[in-house]
Amino acid sequence: MNVTIIEYGAGNLFSVRAAVERLGHSVTLGSQPGEILAADRVIFPGVGQARSAMDKLRAAGLDEVIPALRVPVLGICLGMQLMCERSEEGDTAGLGIFPLEARRIEGDCKVPHMGWNRIVDPQPPLFDGIREGEWFYFVHSYYLPVSSYQVAGCRYHALFCAALRRDNFFGCQFHPEKSGEAGERVLRNFLDWNGHERA
Amino acid sequence: MLAKRIIPCLDVKEGRAVKGVNFENLRDAGDIAELSARYSDEGADEIVFLDITASHERRTTAREWVARVAGVTRVPFTVGGGIASERDVEALLRRGADKISINSAALDDPSLVDRLARAFGSQCVVVAIDARVERGTWRVYRQGGRVTTPRELFEWADEVTCRGAGEILFTSMDHDGMRRGFAVETLARLAGRLPVPVIASGGAGALEHFRDVFTAGKADAALAAGIFHFREMTIPALKEYLARENITIRL
């Protein structure tokens, strides 16, 4: 299986790559449309600022490639937010896969939301084998609101989206590659997902 | 609600883990990647590595151990020691570190904090502060606690936070190595005034010390070295104890 991590200059990919390799898969770093179109699984990471990350995706011609993918795609952290319609961060348009907008965390709490927090109502297939209230590692200042696409929530300033899914597109706000055994399980669930719902 | 974090700290010299008391009588403690993987598997919420390799012995390639650690560690980790420029930080992040910690370099040039926060984001910039009480004032020290500075703890913590530090790692030199508990009152004052998380360091010796640092001390995380290395306390036993004491902890 060809697992490709999209490399577009937004954040370091070392940890994601190491986590996938620990699960026994070889990893390709892809920055060209051709490389990404040839993948069996695509991981779309991202750290940094939404607008500059979108600029980099457009410059590489990836803003049209990613939404057209038919294989399973996992957006992580900023990658997940960029899969949405818009982000308040730098007031930028995203890839439009989810009709949602990333907003800044506001309330009586520290920003960024950084550390280990519990998820609520985790759904298969991404969260197969994961218990209600399992801990994951988060680092972010913007969040996605609760929606019908949500497959796990998290409580901080309010209830927000910890993970979501639409067809072959998955996203998680936390960092599975930094979330211990539970994170490893989420990555494995994503990589092992064969495109069919469980009965 | 965020979990309170338990953070083992490993000293690294020339790519090997070392154990010692107050930087003296250093003994080889094993392979750094193996130790890191073990802590990560045992439930450490984060790991801090302090590179105590003398600066004249440190080459740019000497930090290849960071990549080995990143390959086997399933939780976030921080690297400190001898970091003085954007280039140092970039090299560490590229090798897989999640955060970096600066201490003396920030005292030499406080604008380094601003520059690192701007370039890499506050979330990966930890400022470590070593201090001890002198004539009623918390005096900041540099170079691993060997050299005094004119800075005062609370003012310095305020300043680096304003400049963009994402976390403060405070070590009370008066408590460090004594194993009689953390500097709880001072930590509570720090946590109460800073808008960023505070990591408590220095003084861990018993389970109750960790409970107290999170309740009365209001710390977001607690760091310890010796008691974990010498297996006097294991992380699973500590975390189970804290959970029983109704501390929010990741189990």
mmCIF file of C-alpha atoms in Angstrom, chain A residues 12 14-15 18 22 47 110-118 131 134-135 137 139 155-156 177-181 184, chain B residues 1-3 45 67 70-76 93-96 98-99 123 167 195-197 220 248-251:
data_model
loop_
_atom_site.group_PDB
_atom_site.id
_atom_site.type_symbol
_atom_site.label_atom_id
_atom_site.label_comp_id
_atom_site.label_asym_id
_atom_site.label_seq_id
_atom_site.Cartn_x
_atom_site.Cartn_y
_atom_site.Cartn_z
ATOM 1 C CA ASN A 12 7.321 19.185 9.846
ATOM 2 C CA PHE A 14 8.777 13.749 10.673
ATOM 3 C CA SER A 15 6.441 12.601 13.438
ATOM 4 C CA ALA A 18 7.476 7.918 11.902
ATOM 5 C CA ARG A 22 5.760 2.187 13.106
ATOM 6 C CA VAL A 47 1.042 23.261 11.195
ATOM 7 C CA LYS A 110 -6.057 29.556 27.585
ATOM 8 C CA VAL A 111 -5.359 29.749 23.856
ATOM 9 C CA PRO A 112 -3.926 27.705 22.187
ATOM 10 C CA HIS A 113 -5.817 24.692 23.425
ATOM 11 C CA MET A 114 -2.700 22.649 24.083
ATOM 12 C CA GLY A 115 -2.420 19.335 25.841
ATOM 13 C CA TRP A 116 -4.337 16.130 26.447
ATOM 14 C CA ASN A 117 -8.117 16.280 26.319
ATOM 15 C CA ARG A 118 -10.906 13.699 26.134
ATOM 16 C CA ARG A 131 -13.535 4.170 24.262
ATOM 17 C CA GLU A 134 -10.217 8.544 25.485
ATOM 18 C CA TRP A 135 -7.404 11.097 25.658
ATOM 19 C CA TYR A 137 -3.156 15.426 22.199
ATOM 20 C CA VAL A 139 -2.496 21.984 19.825
ATOM 21 C CA ARG A 155 -15.022 19.990 25.259
ATOM 22 C CA TYR A 156 -12.871 23.038 25.866
ATOM 23 C CA GLU A 177 0.985 10.757 15.801
ATOM 24 C CA LYS A 178 1.478 12.304 19.273
ATOM 25 C CA SER A 179 -1.452 10.681 21.067
ATOM 26 C CA GLY A 180 0.145 7.481 22.375
ATOM 27 C CA GLU A 181 -1.549 4.163 21.801
ATOM 28 C CA GLU A 184 -1.804 4.952 16.847
ATOM 29 C CA MET B 1 -10.813 19.808 30.428
ATOM 30 C CA LEU B 2 -7.096 19.393 29.922
ATOM 31 C CA ALA B 3 -5.241 16.702 31.819
ATOM 32 C CA ASP B 45 2.361 12.802 28.835
ATOM 33 C CA ALA B 67 15.538 11.958 15.112
ATOM 34 C CA ALA B 70 11.185 11.045 17.355
ATOM 35 C CA GLY B 71 11.063 7.704 15.562
ATOM 36 C CA VAL B 72 10.037 5.769 18.668
ATOM 37 C CA THR B 73 8.249 8.302 20.903
ATOM 38 C CA ARG B 74 4.467 8.432 20.663
ATOM 39 C CA VAL B 75 3.991 11.535 22.802
ATOM 40 C CA PRO B 76 5.236 15.120 22.361
ATOM 41 C CA LEU B 93 11.964 20.751 14.744
ATOM 42 C CA ARG B 94 12.984 19.193 11.454
ATOM 43 C CA ARG B 95 14.385 16.210 13.354
ATOM 44 C CA GLY B 96 10.982 15.736 14.976
ATOM 45 C CA ASP B 98 7.681 19.247 19.112
ATOM 46 C CA LYS B 99 8.933 22.081 21.296
ATOM 47 C CA GLN B 123 3.157 26.607 21.075
ATOM 48 C CA GLU B 167 4.965 27.813 28.310
ATOM 49 C CA PRO B 195 -1.757 33.404 30.544
ATOM 50 C CA VAL B 196 0.260 30.318 29.522
ATOM 51 C CA PRO B 197 0.790 26.893 31.125
ATOM 52 C CA ASP B 220 -0.387 22.579 34.559
ATOM 53 C CA THR B 248 -7.600 15.170 36.021
ATOM 54 C CA ILE B 249 -5.020 12.830 34.582
ATOM 55 C CA ARG B 250 -4.645 10.759 31.405
ATOM 56 C CA LEU B 251 -4.857 7.047 32.194
#
